[in-house]
Every structure is written in C-alpha cells, then in structure tokens.
mmCIF file of C-alpha atoms in Angstrom:
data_model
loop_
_atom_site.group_PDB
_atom_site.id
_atom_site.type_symbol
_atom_site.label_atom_id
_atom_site.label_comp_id
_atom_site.label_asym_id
_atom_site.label_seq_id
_atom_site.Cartn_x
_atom_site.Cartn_y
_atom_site.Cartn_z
ATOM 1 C CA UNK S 229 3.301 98.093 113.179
ATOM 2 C CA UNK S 230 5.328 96.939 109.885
ATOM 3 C CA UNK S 231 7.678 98.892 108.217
ATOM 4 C CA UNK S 232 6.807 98.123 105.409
ATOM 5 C CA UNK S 233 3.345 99.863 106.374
ATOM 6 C CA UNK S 234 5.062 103.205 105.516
ATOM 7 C CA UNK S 235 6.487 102.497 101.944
ATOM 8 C CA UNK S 236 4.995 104.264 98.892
ATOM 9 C CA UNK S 237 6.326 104.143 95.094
ATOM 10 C CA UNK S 238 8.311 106.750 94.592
ATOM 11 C CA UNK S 239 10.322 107.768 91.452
ATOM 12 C CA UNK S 240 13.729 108.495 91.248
ATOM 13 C CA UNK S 241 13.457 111.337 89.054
ATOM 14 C CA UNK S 242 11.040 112.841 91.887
ATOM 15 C CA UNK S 243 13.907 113.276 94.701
ATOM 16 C CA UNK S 244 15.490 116.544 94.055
ATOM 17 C CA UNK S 245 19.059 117.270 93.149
ATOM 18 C CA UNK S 246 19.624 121.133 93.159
ATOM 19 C CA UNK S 247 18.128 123.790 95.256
ATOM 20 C CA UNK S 248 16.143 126.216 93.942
ATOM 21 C CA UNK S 249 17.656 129.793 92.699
ATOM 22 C CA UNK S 250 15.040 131.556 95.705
ATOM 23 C CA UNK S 251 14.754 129.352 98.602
ATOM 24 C CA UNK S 252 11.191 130.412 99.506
ATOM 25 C CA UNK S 253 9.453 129.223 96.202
ATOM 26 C CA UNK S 254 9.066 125.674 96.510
ATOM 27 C CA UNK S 255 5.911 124.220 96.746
ATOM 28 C CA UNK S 256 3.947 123.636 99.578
ATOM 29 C CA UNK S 257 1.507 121.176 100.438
ATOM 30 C CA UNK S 258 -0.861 122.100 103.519
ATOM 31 C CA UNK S 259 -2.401 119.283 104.845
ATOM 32 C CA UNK S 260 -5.256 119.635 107.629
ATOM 33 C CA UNK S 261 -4.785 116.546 109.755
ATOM 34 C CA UNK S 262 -8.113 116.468 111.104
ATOM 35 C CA UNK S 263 -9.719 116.639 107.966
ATOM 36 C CA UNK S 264 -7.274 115.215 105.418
ATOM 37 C CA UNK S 265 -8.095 118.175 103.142
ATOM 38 C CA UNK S 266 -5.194 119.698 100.996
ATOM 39 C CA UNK S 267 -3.883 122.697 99.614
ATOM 40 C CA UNK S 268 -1.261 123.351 96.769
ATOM 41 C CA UNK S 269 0.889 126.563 97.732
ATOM 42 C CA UNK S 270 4.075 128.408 97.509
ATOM 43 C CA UNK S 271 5.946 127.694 100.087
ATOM 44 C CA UNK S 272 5.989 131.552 100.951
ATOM 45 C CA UNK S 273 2.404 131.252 101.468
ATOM 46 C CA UNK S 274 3.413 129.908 104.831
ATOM 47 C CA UNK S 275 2.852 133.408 106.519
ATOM 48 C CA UNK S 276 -0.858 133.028 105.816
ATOM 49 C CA UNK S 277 -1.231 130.125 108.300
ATOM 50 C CA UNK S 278 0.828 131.648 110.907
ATOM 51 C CA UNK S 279 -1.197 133.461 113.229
ATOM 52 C CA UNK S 280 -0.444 136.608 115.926
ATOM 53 C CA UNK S 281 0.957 134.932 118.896
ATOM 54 C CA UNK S 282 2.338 131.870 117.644
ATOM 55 C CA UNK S 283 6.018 130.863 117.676
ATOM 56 C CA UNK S 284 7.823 129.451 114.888
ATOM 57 C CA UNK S 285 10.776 127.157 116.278
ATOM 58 C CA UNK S 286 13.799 126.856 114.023
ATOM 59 C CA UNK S 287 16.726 124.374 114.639
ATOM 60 C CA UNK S 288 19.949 127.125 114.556
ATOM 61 C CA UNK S 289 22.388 123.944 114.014
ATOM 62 C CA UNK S 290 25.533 124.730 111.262
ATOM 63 C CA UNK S 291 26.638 122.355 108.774
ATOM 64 C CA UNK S 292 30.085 121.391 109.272
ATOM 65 C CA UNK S 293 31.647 120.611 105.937
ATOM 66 C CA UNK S 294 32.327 116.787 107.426
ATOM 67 C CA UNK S 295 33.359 114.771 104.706
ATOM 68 C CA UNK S 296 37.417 114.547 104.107
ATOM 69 C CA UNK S 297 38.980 112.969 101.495
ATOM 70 C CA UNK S 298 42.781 111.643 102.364
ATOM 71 C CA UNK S 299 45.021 108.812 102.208
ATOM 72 C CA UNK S 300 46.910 106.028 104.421
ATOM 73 C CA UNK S 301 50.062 107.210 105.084
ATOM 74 C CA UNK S 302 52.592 105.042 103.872
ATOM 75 C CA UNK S 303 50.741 103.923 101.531
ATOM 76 C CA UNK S 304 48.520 105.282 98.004
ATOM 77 C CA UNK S 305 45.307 104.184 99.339
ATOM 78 C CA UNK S 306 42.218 106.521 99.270
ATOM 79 C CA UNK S 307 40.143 107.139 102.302
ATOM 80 C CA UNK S 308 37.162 108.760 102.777
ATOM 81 C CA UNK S 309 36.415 110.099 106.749
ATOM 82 C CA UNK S 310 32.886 111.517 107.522
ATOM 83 C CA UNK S 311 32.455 113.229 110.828
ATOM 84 C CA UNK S 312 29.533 112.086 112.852
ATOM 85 C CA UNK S 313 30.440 113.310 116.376
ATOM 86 C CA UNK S 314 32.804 115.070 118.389
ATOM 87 C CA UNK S 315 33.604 112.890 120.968
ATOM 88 C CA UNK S 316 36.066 114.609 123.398
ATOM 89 C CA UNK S 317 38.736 117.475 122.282
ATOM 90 C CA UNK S 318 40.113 116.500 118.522
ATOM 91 C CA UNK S 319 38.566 112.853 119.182
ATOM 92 C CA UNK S 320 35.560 112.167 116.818
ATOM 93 C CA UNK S 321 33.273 109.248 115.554
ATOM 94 C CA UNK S 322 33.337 108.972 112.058
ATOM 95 C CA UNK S 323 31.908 106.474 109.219
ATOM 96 C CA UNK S 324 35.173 105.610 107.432
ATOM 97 C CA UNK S 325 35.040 103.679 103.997
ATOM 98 C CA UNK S 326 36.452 101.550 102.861
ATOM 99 C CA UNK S 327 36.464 100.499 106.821
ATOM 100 C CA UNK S 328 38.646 97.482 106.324
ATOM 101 C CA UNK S 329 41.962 99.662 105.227
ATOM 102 C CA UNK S 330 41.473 101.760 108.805
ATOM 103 C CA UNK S 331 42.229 99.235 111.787
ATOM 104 C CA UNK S 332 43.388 100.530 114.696
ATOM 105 C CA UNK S 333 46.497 102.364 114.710
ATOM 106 C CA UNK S 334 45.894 103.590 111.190
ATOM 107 C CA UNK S 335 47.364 107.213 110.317
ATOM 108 C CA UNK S 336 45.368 108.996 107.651
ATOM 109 C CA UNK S 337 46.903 112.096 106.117
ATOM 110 C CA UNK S 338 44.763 115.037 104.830
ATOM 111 C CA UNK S 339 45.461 118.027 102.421
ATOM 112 C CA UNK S 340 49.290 116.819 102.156
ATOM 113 C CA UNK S 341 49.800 116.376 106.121
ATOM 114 C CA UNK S 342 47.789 119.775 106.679
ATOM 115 C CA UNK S 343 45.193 117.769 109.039
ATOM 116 C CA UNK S 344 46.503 114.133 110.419
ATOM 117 C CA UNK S 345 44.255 111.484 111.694
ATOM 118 C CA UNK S 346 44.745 108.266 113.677
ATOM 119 C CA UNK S 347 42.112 105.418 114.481
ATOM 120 C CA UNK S 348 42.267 105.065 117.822
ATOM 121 C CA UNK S 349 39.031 102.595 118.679
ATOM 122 C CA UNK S 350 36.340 100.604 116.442
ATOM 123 C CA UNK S 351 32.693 101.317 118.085
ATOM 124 C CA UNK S 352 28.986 100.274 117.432
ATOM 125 C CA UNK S 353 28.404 99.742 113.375
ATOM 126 C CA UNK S 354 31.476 99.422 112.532
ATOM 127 C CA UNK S 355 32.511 103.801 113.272
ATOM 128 C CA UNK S 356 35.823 104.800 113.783
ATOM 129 C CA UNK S 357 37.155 107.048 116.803
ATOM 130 C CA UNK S 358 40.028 108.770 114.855
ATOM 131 C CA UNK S 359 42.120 111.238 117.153
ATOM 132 C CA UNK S 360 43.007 114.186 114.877
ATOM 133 C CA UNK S 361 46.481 116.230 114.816
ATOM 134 C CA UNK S 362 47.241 119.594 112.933
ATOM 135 C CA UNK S 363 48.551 123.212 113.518
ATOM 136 C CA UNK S 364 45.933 126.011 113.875
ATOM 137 C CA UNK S 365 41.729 125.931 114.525
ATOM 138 C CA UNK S 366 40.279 122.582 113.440
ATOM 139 C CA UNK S 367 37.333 124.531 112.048
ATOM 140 C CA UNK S 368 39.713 126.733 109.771
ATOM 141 C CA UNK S 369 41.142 123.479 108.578
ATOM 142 C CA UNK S 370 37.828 121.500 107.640
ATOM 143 C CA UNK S 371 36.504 124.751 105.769
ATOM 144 C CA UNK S 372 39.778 124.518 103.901
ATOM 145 C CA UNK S 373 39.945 120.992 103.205
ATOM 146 C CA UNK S 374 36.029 119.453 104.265
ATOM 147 C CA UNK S 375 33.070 119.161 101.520
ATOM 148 C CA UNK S 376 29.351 119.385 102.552
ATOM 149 C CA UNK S 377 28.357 116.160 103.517
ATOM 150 C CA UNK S 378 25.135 115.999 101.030
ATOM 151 C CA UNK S 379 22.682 112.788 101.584
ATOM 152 C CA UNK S 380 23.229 109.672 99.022
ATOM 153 C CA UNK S 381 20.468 110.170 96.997
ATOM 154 C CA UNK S 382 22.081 113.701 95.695
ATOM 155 C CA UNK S 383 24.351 112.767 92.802
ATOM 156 C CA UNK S 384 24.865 116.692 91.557
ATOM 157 C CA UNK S 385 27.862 118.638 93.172
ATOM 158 C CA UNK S 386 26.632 121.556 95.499
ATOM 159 C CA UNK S 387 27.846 124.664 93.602
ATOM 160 C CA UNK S 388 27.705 127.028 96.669
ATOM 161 C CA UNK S 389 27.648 125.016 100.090
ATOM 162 C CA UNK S 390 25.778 128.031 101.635
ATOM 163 C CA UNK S 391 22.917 126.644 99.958
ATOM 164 C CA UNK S 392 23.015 123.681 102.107
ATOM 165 C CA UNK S 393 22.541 125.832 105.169
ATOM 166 C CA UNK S 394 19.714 127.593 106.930
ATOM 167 C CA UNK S 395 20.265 131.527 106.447
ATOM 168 C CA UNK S 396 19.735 131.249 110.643
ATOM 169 C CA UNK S 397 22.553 128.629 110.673
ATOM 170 C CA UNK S 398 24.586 129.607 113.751
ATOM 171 C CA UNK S 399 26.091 126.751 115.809
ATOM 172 C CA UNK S 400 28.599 124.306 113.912
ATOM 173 C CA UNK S 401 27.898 120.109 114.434
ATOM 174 C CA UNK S 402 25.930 118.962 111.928
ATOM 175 C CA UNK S 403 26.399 116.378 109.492
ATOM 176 C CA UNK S 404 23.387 117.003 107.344
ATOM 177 C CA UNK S 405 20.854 119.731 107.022
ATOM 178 C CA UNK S 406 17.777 120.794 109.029
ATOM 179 C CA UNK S 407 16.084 120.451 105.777
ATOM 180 C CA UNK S 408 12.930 122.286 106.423
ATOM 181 C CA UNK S 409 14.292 125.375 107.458
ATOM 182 C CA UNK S 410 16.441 125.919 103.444
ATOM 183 C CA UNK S 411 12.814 127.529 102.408
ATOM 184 C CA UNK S 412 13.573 130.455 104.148
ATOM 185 C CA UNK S 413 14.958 133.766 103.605
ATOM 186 C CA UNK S 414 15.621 136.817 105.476
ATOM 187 C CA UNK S 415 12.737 138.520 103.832
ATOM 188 C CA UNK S 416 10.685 135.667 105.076
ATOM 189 C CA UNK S 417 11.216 135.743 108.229
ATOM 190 C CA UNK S 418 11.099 139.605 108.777
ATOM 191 C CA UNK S 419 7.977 138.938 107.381
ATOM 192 C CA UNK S 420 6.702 136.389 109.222
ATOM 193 C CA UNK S 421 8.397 138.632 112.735
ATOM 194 C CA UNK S 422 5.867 141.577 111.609
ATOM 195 C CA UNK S 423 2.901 139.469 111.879
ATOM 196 C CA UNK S 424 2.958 139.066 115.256
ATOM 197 C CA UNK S 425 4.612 135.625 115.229
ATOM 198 C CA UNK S 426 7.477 135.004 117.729
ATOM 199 C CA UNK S 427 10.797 133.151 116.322
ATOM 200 C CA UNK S 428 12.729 130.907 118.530
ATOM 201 C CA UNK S 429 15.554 128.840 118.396
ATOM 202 C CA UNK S 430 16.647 125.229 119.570
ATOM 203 C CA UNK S 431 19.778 123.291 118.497
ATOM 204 C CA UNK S 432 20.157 120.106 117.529
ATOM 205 C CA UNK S 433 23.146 118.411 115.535
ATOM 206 C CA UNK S 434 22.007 116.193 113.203
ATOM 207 C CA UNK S 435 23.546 113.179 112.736
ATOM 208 C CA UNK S 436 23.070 110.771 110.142
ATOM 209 C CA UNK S 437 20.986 108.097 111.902
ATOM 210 C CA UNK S 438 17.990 110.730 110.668
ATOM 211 C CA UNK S 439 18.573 108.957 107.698
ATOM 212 C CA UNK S 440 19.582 105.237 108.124
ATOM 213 C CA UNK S 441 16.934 103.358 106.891
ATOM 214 C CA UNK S 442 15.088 101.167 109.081
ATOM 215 C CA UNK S 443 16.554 97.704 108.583
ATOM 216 C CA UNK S 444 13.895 95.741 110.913
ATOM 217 C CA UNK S 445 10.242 94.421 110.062
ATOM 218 C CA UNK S 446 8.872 95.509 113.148
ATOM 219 C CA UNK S 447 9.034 99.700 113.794
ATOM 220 C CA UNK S 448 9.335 99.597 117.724
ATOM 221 C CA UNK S 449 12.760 97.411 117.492
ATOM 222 C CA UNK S 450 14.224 99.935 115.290
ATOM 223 C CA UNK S 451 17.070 102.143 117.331
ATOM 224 C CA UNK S 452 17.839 105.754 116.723
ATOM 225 C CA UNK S 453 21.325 107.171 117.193
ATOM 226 C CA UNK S 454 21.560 109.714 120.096
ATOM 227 C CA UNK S 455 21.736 113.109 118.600
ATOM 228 C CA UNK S 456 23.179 116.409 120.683
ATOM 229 C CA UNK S 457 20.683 119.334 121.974
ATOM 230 C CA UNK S 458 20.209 122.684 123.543
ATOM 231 C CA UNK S 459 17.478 124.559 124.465
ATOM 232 C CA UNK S 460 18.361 128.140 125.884
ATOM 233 C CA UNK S 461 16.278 129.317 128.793
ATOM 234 C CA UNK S 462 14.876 132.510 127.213
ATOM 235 C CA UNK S 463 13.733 130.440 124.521
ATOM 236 C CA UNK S 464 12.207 127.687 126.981
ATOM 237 C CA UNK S 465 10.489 130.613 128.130
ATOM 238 C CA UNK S 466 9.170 132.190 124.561
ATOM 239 C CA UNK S 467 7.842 128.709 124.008
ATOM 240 C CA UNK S 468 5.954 128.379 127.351
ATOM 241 C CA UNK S 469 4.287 131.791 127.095
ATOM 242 C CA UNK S 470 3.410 131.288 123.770
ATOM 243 C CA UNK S 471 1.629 127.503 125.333
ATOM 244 C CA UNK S 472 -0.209 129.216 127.906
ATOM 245 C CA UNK S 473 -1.685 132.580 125.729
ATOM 246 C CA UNK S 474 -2.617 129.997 123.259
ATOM 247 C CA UNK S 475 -0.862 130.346 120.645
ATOM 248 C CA UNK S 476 0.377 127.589 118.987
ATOM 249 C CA UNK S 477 3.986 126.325 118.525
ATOM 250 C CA UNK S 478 4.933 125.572 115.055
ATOM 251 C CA UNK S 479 8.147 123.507 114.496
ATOM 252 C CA UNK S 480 10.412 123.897 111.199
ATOM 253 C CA UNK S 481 11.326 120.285 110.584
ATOM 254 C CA UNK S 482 11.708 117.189 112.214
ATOM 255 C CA UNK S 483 14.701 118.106 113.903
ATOM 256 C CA UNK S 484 12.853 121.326 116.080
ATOM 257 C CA UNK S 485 9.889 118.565 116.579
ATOM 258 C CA UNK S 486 12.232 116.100 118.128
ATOM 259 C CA UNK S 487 14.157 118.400 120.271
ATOM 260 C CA UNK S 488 10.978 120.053 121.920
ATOM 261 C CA UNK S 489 9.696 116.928 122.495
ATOM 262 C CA UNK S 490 12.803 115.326 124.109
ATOM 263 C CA UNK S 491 13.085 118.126 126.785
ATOM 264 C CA UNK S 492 9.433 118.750 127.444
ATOM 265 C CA UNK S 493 7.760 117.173 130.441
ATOM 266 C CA UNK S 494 4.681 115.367 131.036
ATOM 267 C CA UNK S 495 2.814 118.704 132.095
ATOM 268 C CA UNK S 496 3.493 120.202 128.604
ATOM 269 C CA UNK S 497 6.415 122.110 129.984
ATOM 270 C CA UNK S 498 9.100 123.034 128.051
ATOM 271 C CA UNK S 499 12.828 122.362 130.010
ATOM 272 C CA UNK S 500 15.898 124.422 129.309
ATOM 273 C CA UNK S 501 18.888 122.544 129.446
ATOM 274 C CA UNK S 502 21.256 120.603 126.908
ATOM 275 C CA UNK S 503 21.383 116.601 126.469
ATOM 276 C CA UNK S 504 21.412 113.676 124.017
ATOM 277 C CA UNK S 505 18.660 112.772 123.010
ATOM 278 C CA UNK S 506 17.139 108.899 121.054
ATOM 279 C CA UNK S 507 13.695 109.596 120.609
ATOM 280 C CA UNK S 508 11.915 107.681 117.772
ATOM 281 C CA UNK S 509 8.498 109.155 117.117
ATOM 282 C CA UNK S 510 5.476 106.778 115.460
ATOM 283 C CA UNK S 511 2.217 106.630 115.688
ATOM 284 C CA UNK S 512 0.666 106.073 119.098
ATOM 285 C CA UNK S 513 3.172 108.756 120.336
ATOM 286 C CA UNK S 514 1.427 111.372 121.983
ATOM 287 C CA UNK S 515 3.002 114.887 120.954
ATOM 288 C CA UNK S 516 3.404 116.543 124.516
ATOM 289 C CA UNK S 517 4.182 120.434 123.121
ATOM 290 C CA UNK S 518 4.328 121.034 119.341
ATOM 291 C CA UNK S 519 0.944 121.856 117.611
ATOM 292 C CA UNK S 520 2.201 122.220 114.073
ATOM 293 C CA UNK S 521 4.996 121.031 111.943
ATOM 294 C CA UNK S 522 7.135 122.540 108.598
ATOM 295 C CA UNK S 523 8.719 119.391 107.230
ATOM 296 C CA UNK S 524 10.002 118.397 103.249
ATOM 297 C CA UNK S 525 8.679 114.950 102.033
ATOM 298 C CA UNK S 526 10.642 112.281 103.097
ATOM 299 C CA UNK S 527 11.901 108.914 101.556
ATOM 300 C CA UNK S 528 9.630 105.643 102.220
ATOM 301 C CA UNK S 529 9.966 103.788 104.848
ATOM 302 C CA UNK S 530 12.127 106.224 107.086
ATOM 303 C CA UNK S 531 11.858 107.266 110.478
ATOM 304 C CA UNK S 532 10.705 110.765 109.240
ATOM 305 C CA UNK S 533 7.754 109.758 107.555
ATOM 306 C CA UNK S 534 6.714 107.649 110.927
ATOM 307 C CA UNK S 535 7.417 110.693 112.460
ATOM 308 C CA UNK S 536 4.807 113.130 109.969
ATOM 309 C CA UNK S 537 2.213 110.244 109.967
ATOM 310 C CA UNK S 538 2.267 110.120 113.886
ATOM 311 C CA UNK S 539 1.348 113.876 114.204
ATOM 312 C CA UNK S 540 -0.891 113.947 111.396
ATOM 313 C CA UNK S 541 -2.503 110.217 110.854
ATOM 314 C CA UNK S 542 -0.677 107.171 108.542
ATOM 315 C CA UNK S 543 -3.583 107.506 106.207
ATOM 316 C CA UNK S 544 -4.000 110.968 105.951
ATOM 317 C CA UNK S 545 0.013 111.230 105.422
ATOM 318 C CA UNK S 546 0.123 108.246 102.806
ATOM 319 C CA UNK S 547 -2.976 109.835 100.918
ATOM 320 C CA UNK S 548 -0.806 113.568 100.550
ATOM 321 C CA UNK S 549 1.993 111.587 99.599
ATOM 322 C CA UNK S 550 0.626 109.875 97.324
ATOM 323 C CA UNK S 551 -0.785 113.247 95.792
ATOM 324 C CA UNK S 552 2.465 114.435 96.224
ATOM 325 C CA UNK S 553 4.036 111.940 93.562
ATOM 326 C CA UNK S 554 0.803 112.556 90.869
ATOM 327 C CA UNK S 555 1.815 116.344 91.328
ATOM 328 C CA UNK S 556 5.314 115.764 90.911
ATOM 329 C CA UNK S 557 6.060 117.442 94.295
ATOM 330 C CA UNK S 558 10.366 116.685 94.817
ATOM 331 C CA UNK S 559 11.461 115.098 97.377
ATOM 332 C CA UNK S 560 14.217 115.372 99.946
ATOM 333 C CA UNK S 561 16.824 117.905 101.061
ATOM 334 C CA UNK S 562 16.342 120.035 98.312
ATOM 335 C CA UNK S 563 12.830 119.457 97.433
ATOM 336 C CA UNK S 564 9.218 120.881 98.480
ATOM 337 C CA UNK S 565 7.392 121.074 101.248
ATOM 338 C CA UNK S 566 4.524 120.196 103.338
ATOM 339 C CA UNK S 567 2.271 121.929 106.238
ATOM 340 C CA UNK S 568 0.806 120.215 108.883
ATOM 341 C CA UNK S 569 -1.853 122.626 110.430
#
C-alpha cells in the first residue's frame, strides 16, 4: 500500500482559517460506507443519526497553550519552544527552532526571566528535553505567557483561543485540538443527552505526530509517535453496556477512535486503564469496538485519512473527498465535517 495511494488535489483556499461564529453549523457530509451514498447536512443534523441507546465518545483532552516565544540568555537570539510532552516533573520534550542555537546546556529565558528553561538532552528527531525553572504553578505561567499551538496550515491569528477548544475540554496536555469535537455546543449535546444517547468520555493528549506527514513510500514503515491515554472505569463500563444492548458506539474524531481501539481487547472488550499508546490505523485493520466515526476532512496523504478510509473503504473515502473539494467543503481544524454511519 503506497502513500501516495491516499493523495487527492486539494486547494489551498479550501483548508480553513477561522472558525465559524456557531460551532455547530458547519457542514456535514454523511457518508454510508456500505453503500458509498452521500448526504449534504448541517453539522447539527448529527442528532438525526444518533439513535436511543447509542453512546457518543468524546476525547475530554485540554489544549495547553504550548508554544513560547523567548530568547538565549546571554545573548539577542529568538527562540521558539513548543511543548510536546511532559516528561517527568518540569522536564518536557519540545520541538525547538531554530534547533541548532539550543545545544545542550542552553538557558532560554521567557517573559523577561518569568519562566526559565534549560536543554538538558537531544532525543529522537532532533526534540529537545528542556528542564524548566520559575516561581508559582507552571500552568498559571504558560496561560500568561503560552499561545495556542494552531497547525501550519493556519496563517490567521486565533482571536479567542477558547475557540480552539472543545466546550467539554477538561484535562490539560494537548498540543493540538481534538478537531472533531469544535462542532459542538452545549445546546448540542443536551440535545443529543435527551434523545436517549449516552455521552462518554476518554482522554487522549494529542501530540503532533497526528499530523507529521508520512515521509515513506510504503504506509506500513511509517511510525507514529506514542500519544498519552485514559479511559475511566465507569466509562469502560457505559461503553460495554452500550456493546452488548446493541447500540452502537459512535466516536468524535480520530483521537476517541484511536484510544478505544488501543485499550480494547480481542473479545470486543473495552479495558479501563491509562497507557501510551502508537497505533497506526489503515486499511486491512479490523476495527475491534467503534461502529461509527465524527471526523473533519483531513489533508492528503496523512495518517488520518488512512485512518477514515480503513473504517469506511479507500474508494468510498476518496470518492466523498473528492465531492468534498467540487462542494467546496473546508478542510482541517477549523473546517467541516464528515459522518461515517
């Protein structure tokens, strides 16, 4: 399987650089994936194809406004630090540019000394482990001094950062958006609660090798970054019951989808429990728990759209695409989205 099997024209103008003033009116493509057919909707629509008894499963991860701005001490050289991971404590892996300036030993001041940094190890790709120093709650500081850490393809500047959060964004250790889940509102989801649907939660903190692209020819040598999850036992056992009345369990982006499968067994059994988790979905993978997916449209040749064509078919998925681009569907973090039923 090429890579290059997964690419598609899209245009620039197509990938979306502002959210939309009411989160729940973006578009909505519903795809059937066993018979290709398509629908054009509103996105809230989506409580129409949500049934009594099934459980929508939301990723609760927060945001962390990870990218820092600051400068060498001892010198007037700008650096830019963007958290990745915590590592231990105030230790954390971070993409630091320009890399060459940071060897190790280098002391990076922040907000005039308010937040200190210090590159204590070079790992895999070239990240830095910086230890960090200050006075205070690191997460007081990075909300003082931090900016949202919006994808590359977004040129415009976020005018309210809420807006690049989930309204059920709870735990903080993300370094980019569960995308899927910015079409909802409260309204939405008290909506969608008084149907008869069930709403759980799973965490999992992004991390930006969602969004590296895939450098190799062939898709199984391509490696994902490890990514952190937990899945609470009460919701483990929402998500079961929901399994064996029949309902069907409907993940909100590719972050839920990849979290439910990493800590489901062979039998179809959802685990509670916390972990890293690698896994690279593509076709030929054999989905073990989810029976529906909530996802935006994602950028050629990424893991993500491997991931949407495993579930619902590469043809199927490169045909709605394609439709997707003749209706001028936008793309990305802040664009429309699709259903998978």
């Amino acid at each position: 399987m090429k890579t290059s099997d997964f690419y598609f024209d899209l245009p620039e103008e197509l990938i979306a650089q502002d959210p939309l003033e009411d989160r729940s009116s973006s578009r909505l493509l519903v795809l059937d994936r066993n018979t290709g057919e398509m629908e054009h909707r509103i996105f809230r629509d989506i409580v129409e194809y949500l049934n009594p008894g099934d459980c929508l499963v939301v990723n609760n991860t927060k945001v962390i406004p990870a990218r820092l701005f600051g400068s060498k001490v001892g010198t007037d050289a700008k650096i830019e630090v963007l958290l990745l991971k915590r590592r231990e404590n105030n230790i954390w892996e971070t993409l630091v540019k320009p890399g060459k300036k940071c060897r190790i030993g280098t002391k990076i001041s922040f907000g005039e000394g308010l937040l200190t940094g210090e590159v204590v190890d070079v790992v895999e790709e070239g990240n830095r482990l910086i230890r960090f120093c200050y006075d205070g709650i690191f997460e007081e500081i990075l909300d003082q001094l931090g900016q949202m850490p919006l994808p590359p393809y977004i040129h415009h500047q976020l005018k309210d950062k809420n807006r690049y959060q989930t309204v059920y964004a709870k735990h903080d250790g993300s370094a980019a958006a569960p995308t899927a889940g910015l079409h909802f509102t409260p309204e939405l989801l008290e909506q969608i609660a008084e149907k008869g649907v069930k709403i759980a939660h799973v965490t999992l903190h992004v991390g930006l090798g969602t969004f590296r692209p895939v450098k190799v020819d062939d898709v199984t040598e391509h490696h994902m970054h490890s990514e952190f999850y937990i899945v609470e036992e009460d919701q483990a056992k929402l998500i079961n019951e929901t399994k064996r009345n029949g309902g069907k369990v409907v993940a909100v982006g590719t972050t839920s989808c990849r979290t439910l499968e990493s800590a489901t067994d062979e039998k179809g059994v959802l685990k509670a429990g916390s972990g890293w988790t690698d896994i690279f979905i593509y076709p030929g993978y054999q989905f073990k728990l989810i029976d529906r997916l909530i996802t935006n449209f994602h950028l050629p040749e990424s893991t993500l759209v491997m991931l949407v064509s495993a579930l619902a078919g590469k043809d199927k998925i490169m045909k709605a695409y394609e439709e997707a681009v003749k209706q001028r569907y936008r793309f990305f973090s802040f664009g429309d989205a699709m259903f998978i039923k």
